[in-house]
Coordinates of N, CA and C in Angstrom, one line a residue:
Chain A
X1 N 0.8 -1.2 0.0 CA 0.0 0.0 0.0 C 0.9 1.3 0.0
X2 N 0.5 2.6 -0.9 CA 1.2 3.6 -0.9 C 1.1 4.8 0.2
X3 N 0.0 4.3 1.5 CA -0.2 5.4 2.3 C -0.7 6.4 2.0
X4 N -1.5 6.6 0.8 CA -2.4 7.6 0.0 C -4.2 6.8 0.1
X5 N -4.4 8.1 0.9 CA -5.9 7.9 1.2 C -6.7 8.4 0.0
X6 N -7.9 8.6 -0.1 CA -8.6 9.3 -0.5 C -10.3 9.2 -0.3
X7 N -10.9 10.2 -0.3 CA -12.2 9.8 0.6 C -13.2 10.7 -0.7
X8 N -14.5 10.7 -0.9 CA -15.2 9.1 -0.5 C -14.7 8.1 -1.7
X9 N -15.3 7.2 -1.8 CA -14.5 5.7 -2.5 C -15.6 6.6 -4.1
X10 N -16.8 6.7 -3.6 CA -17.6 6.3 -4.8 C -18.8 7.8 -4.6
X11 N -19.2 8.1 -5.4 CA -20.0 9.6 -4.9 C -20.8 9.4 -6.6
X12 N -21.8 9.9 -6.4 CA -23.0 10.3 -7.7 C -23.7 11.3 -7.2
X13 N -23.8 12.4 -7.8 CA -24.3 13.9 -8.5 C -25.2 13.9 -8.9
X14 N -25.1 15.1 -9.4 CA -26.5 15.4 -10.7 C -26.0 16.6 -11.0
X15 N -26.4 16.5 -12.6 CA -25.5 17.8 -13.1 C -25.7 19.4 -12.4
X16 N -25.0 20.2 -12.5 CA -24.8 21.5 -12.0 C -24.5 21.6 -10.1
X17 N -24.3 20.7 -9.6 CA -23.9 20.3 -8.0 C -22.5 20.6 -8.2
X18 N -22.1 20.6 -6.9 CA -20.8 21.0 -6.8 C -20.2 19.5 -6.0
X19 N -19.0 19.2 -5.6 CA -18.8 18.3 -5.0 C -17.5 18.6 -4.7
X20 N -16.5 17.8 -3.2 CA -15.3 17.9 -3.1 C -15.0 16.8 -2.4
X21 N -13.8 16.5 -2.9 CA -12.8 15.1 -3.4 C -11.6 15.5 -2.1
X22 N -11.1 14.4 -1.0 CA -10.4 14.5 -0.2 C -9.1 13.6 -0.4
X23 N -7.7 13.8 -0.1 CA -6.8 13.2 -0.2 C -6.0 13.5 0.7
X24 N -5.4 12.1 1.5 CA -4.1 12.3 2.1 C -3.2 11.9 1.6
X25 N -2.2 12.5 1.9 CA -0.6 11.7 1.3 C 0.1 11.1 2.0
X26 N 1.1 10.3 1.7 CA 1.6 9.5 2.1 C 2.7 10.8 3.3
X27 N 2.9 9.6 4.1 CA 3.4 10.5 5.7 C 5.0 11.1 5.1
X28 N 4.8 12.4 5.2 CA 6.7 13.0 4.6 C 6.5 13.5 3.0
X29 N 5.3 13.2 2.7 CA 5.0 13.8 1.3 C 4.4 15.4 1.5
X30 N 5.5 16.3 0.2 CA 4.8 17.5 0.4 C 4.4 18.4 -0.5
X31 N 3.9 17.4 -1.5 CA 3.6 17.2 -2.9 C 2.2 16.5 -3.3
X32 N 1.1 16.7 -4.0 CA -0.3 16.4 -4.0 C -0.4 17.0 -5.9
X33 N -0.9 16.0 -6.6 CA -1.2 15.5 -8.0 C -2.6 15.4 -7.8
X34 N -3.5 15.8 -8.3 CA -4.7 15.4 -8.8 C -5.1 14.9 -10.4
X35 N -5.7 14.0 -10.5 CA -5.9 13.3 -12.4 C -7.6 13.2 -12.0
X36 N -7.5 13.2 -13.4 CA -8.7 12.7 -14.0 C -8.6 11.2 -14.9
X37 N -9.3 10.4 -14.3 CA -9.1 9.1 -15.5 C -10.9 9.1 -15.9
X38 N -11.1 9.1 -17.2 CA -11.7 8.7 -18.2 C -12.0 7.3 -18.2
X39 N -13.2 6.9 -18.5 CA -13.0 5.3 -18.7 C -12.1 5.0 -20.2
X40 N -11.5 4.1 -20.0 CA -10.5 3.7 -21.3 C -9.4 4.4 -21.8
X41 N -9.1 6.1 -20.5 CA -8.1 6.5 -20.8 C -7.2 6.4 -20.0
X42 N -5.9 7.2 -20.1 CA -4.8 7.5 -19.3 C -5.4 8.3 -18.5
X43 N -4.6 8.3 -16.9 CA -4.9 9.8 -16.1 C -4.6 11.3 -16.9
X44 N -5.6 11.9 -16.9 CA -5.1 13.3 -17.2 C -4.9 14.1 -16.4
X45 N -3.5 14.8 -16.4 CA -3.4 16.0 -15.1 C -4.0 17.0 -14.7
X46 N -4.9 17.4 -13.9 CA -5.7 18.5 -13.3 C -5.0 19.5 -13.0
X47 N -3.8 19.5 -11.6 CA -3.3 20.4 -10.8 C -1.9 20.0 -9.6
X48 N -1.4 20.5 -9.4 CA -0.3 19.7 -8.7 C -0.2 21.2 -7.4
X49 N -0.2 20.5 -6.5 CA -0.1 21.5 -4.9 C 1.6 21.2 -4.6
X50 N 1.9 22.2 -3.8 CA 3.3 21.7 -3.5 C 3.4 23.3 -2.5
X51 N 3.2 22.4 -1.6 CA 3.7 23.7 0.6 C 1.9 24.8 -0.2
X52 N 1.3 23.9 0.3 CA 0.2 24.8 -0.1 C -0.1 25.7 -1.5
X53 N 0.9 25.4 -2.0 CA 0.6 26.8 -3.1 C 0.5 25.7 -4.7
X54 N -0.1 26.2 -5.3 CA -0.9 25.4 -6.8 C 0.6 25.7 -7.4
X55 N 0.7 24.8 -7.6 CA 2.6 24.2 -9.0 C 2.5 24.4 -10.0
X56 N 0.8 24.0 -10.7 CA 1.1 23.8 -12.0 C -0.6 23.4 -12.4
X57 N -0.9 23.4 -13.7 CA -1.7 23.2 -13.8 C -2.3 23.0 -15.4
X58 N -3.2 21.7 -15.5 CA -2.9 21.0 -16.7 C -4.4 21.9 -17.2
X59 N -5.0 21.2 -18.8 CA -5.8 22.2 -19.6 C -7.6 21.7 -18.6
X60 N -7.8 21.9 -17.7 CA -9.0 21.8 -16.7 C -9.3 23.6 -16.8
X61 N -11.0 23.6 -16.6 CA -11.4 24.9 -16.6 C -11.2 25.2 -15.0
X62 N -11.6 27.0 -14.7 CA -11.7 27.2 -13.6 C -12.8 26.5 -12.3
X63 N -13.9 25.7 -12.8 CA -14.6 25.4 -12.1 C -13.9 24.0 -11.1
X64 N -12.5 23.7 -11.6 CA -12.2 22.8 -11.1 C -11.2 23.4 -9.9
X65 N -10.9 23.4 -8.8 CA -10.4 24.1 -7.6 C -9.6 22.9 -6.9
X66 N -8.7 23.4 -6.1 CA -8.1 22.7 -4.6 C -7.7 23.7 -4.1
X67 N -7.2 22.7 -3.0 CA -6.6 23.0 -2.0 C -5.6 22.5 -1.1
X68 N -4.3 23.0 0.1 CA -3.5 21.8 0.5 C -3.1 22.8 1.7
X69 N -3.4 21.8 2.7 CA -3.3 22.0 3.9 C -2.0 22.3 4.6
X70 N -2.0 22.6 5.9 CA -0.6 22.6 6.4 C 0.1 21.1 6.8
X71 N -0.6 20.2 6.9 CA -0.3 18.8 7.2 C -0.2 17.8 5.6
X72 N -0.3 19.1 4.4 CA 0.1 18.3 3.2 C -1.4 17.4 2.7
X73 N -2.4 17.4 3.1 CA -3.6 17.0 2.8 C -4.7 18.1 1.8
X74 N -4.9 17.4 0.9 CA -5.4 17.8 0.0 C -6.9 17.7 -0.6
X75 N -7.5 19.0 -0.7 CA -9.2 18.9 -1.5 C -8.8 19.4 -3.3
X76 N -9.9 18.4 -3.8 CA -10.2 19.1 -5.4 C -12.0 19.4 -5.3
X77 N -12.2 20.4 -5.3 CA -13.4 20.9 -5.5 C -14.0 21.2 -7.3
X78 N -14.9 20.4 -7.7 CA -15.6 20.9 -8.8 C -16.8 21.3 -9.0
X79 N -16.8 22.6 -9.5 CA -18.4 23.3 -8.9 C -19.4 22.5 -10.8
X80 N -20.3 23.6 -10.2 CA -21.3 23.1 -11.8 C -20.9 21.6 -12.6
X81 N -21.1 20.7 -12.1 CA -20.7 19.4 -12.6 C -21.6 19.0 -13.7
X82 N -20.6 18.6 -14.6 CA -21.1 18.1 -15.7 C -20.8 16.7 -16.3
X83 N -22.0 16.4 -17.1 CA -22.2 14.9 -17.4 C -20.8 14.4 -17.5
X84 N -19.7 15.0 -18.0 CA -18.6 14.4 -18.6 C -17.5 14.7 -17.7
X85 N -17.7 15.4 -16.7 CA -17.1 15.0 -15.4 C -17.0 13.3 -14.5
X86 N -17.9 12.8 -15.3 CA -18.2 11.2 -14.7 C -16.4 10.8 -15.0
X87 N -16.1 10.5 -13.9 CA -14.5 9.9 -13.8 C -14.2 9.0 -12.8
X88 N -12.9 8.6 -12.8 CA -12.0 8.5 -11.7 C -11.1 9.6 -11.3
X89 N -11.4 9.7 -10.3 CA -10.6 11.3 -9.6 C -9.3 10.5 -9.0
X90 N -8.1 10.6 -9.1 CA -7.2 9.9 -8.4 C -6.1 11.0 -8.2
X91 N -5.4 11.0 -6.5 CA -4.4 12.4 -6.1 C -3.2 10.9 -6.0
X92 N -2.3 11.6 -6.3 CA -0.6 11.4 -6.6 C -0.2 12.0 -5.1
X93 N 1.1 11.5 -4.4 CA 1.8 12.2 -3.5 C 3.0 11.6 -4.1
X94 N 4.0 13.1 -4.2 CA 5.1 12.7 -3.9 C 6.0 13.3 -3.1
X95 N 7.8 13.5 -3.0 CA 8.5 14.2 -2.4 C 9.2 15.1 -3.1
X96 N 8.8 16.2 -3.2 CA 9.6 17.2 -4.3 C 11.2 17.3 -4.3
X97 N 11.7 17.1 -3.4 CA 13.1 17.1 -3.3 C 14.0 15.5 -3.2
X98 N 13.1 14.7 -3.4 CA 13.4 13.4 -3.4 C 12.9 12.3 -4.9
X99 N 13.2 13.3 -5.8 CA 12.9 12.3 -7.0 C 11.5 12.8 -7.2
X100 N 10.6 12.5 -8.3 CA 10.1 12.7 -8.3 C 9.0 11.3 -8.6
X101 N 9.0 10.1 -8.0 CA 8.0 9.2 -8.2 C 6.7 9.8 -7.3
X102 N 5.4 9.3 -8.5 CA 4.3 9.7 -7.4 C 3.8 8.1 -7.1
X103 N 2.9 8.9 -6.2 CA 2.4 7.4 -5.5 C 1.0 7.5 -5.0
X104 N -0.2 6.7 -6.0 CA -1.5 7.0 -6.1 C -2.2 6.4 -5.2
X105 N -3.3 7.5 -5.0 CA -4.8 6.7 -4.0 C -5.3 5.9 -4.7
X106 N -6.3 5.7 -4.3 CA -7.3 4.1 -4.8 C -8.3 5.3 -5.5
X107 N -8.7 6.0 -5.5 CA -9.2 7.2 -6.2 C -10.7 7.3 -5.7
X108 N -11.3 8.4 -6.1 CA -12.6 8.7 -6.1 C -13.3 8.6 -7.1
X109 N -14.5 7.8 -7.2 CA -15.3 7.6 -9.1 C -16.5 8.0 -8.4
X110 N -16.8 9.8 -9.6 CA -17.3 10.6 -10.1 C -18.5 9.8 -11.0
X111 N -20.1 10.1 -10.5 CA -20.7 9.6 -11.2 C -21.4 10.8 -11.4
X112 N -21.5 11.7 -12.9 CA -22.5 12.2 -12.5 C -23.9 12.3 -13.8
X113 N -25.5 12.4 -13.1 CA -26.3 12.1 -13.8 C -27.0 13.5 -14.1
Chain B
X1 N -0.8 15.3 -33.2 CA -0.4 13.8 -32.0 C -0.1 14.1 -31.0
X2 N -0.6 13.5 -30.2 CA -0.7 13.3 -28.9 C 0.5 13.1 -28.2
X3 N 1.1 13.9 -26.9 CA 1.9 13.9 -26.0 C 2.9 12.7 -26.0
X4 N 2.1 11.2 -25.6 CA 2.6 10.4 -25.2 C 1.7 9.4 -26.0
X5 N 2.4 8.1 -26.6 CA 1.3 7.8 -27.5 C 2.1 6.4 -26.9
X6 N 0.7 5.6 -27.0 CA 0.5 4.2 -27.1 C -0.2 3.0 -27.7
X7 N -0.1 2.0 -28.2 CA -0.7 0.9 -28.7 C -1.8 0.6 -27.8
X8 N -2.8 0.4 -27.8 CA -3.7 0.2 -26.5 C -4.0 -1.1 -26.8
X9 N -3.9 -1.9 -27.4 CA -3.8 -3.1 -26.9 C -5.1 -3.6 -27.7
X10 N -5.4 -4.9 -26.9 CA -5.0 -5.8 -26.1 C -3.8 -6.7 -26.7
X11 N -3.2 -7.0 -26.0 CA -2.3 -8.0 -26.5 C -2.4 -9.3 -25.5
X12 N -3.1 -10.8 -26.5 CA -3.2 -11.5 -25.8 C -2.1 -12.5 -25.9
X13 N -1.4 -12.7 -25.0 CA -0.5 -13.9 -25.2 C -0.8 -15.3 -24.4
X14 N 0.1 -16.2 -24.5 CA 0.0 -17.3 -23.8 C 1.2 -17.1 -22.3
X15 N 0.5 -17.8 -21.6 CA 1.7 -17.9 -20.0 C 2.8 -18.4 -20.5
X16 N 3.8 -17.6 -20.2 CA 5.6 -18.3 -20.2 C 6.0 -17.9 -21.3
X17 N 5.2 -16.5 -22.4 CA 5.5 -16.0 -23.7 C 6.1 -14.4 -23.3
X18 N 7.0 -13.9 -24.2 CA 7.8 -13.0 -23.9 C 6.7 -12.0 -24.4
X19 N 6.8 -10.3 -24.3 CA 5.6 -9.7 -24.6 C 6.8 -7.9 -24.3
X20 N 6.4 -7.4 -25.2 CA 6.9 -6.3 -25.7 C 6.2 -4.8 -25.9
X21 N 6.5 -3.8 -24.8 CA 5.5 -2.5 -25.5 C 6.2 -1.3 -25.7
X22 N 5.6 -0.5 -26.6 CA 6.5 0.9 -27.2 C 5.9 2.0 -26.7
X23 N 6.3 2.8 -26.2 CA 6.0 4.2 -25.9 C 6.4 5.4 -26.9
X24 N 5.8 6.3 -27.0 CA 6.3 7.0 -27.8 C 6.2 8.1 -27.2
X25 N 7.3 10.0 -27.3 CA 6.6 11.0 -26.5 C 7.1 11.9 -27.7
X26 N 6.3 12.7 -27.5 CA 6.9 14.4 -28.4 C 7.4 14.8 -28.2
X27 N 7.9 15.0 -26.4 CA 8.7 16.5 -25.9 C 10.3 16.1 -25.6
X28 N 11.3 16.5 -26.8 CA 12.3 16.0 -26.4 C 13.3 16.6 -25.3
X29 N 12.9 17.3 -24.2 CA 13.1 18.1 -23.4 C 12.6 17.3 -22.0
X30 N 11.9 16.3 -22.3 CA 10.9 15.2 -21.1 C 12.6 14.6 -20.4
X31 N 11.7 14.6 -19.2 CA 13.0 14.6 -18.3 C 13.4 13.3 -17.3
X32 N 11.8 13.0 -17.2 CA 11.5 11.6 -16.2 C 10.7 10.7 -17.2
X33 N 10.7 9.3 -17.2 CA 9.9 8.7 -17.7 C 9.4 7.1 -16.9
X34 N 8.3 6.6 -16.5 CA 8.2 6.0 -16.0 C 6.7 4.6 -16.6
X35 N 7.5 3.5 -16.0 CA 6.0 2.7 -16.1 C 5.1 2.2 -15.7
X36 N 4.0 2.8 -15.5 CA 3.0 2.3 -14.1 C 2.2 0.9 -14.7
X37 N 1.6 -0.3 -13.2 CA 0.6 -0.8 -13.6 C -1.1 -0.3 -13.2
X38 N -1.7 -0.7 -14.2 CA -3.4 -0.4 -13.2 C -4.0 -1.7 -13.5
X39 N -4.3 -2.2 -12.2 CA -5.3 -2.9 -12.5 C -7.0 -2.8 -13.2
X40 N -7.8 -3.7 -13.5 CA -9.2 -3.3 -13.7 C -10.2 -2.2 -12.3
X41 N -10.0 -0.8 -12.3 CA -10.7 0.0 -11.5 C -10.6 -0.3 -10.4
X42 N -8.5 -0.1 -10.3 CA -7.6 0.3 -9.3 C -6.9 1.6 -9.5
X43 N -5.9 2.1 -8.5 CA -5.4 2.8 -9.3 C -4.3 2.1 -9.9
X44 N -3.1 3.8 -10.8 CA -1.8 2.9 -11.0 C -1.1 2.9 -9.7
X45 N -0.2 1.7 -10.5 CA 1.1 1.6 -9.2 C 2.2 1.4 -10.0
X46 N 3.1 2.4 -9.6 CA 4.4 2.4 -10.0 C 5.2 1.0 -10.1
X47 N 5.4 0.4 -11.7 CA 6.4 -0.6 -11.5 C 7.6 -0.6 -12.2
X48 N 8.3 0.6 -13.0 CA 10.0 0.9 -12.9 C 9.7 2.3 -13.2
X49 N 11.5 3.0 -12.8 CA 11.2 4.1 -13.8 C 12.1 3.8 -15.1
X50 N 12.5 4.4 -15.9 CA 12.9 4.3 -16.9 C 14.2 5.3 -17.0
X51 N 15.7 4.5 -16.8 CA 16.8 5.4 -17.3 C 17.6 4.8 -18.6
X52 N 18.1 6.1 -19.0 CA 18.9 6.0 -20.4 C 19.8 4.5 -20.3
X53 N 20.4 4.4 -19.1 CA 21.5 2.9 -19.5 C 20.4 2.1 -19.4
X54 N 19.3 1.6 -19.2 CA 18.0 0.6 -19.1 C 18.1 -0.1 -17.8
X55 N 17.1 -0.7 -17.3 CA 16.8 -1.4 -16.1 C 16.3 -2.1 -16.4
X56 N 16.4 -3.5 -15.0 CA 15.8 -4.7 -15.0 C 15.2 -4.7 -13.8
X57 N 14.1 -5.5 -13.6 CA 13.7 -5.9 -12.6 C 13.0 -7.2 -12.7
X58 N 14.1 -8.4 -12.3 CA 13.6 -9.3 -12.2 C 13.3 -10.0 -14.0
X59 N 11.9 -10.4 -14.0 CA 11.1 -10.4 -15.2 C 11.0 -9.3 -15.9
X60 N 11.2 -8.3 -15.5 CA 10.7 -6.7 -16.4 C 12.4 -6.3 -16.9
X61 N 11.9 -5.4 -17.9 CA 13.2 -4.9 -18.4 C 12.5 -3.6 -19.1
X62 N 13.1 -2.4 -19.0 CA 12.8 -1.0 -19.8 C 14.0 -0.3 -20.2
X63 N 13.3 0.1 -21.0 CA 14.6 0.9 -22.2 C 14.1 2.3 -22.4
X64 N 15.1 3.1 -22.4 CA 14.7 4.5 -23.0 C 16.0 5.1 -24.1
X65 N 15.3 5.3 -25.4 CA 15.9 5.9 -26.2 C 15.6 7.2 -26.8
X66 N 16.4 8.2 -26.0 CA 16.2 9.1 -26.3 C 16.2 10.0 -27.7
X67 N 17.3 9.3 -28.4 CA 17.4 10.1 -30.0 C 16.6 10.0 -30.7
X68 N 15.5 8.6 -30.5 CA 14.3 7.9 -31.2 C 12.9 8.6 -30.3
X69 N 13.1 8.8 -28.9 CA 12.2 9.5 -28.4 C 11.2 8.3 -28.3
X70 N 11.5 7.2 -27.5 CA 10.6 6.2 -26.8 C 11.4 5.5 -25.9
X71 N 10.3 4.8 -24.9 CA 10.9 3.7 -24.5 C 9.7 2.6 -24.5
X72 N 10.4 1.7 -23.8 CA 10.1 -0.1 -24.0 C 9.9 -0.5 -22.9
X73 N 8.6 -1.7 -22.6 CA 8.8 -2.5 -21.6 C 9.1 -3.4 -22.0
X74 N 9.7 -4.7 -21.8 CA 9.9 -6.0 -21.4 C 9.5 -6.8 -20.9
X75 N 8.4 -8.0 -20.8 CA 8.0 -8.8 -19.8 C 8.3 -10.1 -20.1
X76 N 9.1 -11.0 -19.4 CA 9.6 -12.1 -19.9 C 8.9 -13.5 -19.4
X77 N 8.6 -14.4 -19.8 CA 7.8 -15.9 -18.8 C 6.9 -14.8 -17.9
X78 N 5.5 -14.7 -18.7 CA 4.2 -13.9 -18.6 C 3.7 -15.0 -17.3
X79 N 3.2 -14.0 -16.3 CA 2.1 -15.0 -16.0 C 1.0 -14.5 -16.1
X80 N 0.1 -14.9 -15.5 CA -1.2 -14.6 -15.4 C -1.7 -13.7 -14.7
X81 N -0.8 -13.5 -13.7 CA -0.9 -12.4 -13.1 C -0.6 -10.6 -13.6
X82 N -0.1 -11.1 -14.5 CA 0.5 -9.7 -15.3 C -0.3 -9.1 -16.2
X83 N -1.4 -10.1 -15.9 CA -2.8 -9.0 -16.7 C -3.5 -8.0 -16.3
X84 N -3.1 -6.7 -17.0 CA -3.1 -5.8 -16.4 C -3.2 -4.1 -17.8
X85 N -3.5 -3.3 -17.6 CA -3.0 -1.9 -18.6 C -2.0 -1.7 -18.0
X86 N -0.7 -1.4 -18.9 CA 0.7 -0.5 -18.5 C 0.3 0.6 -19.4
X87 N 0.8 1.4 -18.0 CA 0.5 3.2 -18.2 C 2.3 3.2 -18.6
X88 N 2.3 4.2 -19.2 CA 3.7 5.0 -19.6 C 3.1 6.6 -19.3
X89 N 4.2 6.8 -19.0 CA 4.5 8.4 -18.1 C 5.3 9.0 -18.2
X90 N 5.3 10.1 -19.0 CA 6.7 11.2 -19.2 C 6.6 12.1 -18.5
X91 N 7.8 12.6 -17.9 CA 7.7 14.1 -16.7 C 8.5 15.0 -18.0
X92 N 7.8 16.2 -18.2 CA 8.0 17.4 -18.9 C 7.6 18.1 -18.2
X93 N 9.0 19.3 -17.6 CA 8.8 20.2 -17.0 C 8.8 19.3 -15.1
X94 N 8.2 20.8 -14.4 CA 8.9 20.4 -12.9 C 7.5 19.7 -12.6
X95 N 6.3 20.0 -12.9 CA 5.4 19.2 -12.6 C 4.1 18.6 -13.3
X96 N 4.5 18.6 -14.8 CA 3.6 18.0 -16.1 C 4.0 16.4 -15.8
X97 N 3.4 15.6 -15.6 CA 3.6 14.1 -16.2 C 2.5 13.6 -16.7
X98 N 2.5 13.6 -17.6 CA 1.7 13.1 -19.3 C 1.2 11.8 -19.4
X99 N 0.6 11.0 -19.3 CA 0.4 9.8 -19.0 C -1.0 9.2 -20.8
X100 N 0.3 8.1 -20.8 CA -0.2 7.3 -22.4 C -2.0 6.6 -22.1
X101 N -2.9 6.3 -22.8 CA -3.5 6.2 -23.2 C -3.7 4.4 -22.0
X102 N -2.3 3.7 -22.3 CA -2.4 2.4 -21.3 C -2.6 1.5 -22.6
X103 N -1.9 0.6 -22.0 CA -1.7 -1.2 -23.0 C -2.5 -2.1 -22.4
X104 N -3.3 -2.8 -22.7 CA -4.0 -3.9 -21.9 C -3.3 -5.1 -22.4
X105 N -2.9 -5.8 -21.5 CA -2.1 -7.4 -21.5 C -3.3 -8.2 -21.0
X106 N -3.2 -9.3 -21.8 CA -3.8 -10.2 -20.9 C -2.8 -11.9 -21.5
X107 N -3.0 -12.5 -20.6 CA -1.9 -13.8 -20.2 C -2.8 -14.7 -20.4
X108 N -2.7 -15.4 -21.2 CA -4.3 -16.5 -21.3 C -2.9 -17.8 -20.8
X109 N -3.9 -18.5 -19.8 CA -3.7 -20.1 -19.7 C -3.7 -21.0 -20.8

């Protein structure tokens, strides 16, 4: 196991709701990845946190948000949800000054109707 | 074309058959490259990273050729258990990693 939480397991919506996606990282991690997996695709990068402050950030609109705590725990908030939001939400931890492998939660799947 | 490009598969072999996959990326500037597994609606999990002299692990083996701008996995005497999608993953830049499309293996008895 990678010591990457993430809460809740399974969540369903209805379009225009907002929702927010919880992640811990692994203990000593101070680095947080958020993806989107697609059915049948690769993860696509959302946003990467790193000492609280947003790192970077992949082609996601503004309605997609986070956040990262002082304990390195991490929210992705998506407001107005839409049909094609239906995913796997999955956060990465890694150690920024130690290589850069990440190391994934069991993820959150986005259902929305 | 796409970032990081992959065969998606399926590639069905028999147990104890050698099995081969190609990665491809655009950014020749990509810095890290790595191979994850996922199971069926798991996540991934990291199983090598990928350096220019190549690595082994065990049964696995990965190659990166940079001039050609891919790399390779290797899986040797398949089991059954190795059925699975391999993610390929390029780091461009300090926090882009790009992740392929995924290969589906499956190891028939």
């Amino acid at each position: 196991e990678t010591g990457v939480t993430q809460s809740p397991t399974h969540l369903i919506k209805t379009r225009g709701q907002q929702v927010t996606l919880r992640c811990s990282s692994q203990s000593g991690h101070n680095t947080v990845s958020w993806y989107q997996q697609a059915l049948g695709q690769g993860p696509q990068f959302i946003f990467q946190y790193y000492r609280e402050e947003e790192n970077g950030r992949g082609n996601f609109p503004p309605r997609f948000s986070g956040l990262q705590f002082p304990n390195y725990s991490s929210e992705l908030n998506v407001n107005a949800l839409e049909l094609d939001d239906s995913a796997l939400y999955l956060c990465a931890s890694s150690l920024a000054d130690r290589g850069d492998t990440q190391y994934f939660g069991p993820g959150t799947r986005l259902t929305v109707l | 074309r796409k970032e990081v490009e992959q065969d998606p598969g399926p590639f069905n072999v028999p147990e104890g058959a050698t099995v081969a996959f190609n990665c491809t990326y655009s950014n020749s500037a990509s810095q890290s490259f790595f191979w994850y597994r996922q199971d069926c609606r798991k996540e991934p999990k990291l199983l090598m990273s990928v350096y220019s002299s190549g690595n082994e692990d065990g049964r696995f083996t990965a190659q990166l050729n940079r001039a050609s701008q891919y790399i390779s996995l290797l899986i040797r005497d398949s089991k059954l258990s190795d059925s699975a999608t391999y993610l390929c993953v390029v780091r461009s830049g300090t926090y882009k990693y790009i992740f392929g499309t995924g290969t589906r293996l499956k190891v028939l008895a």
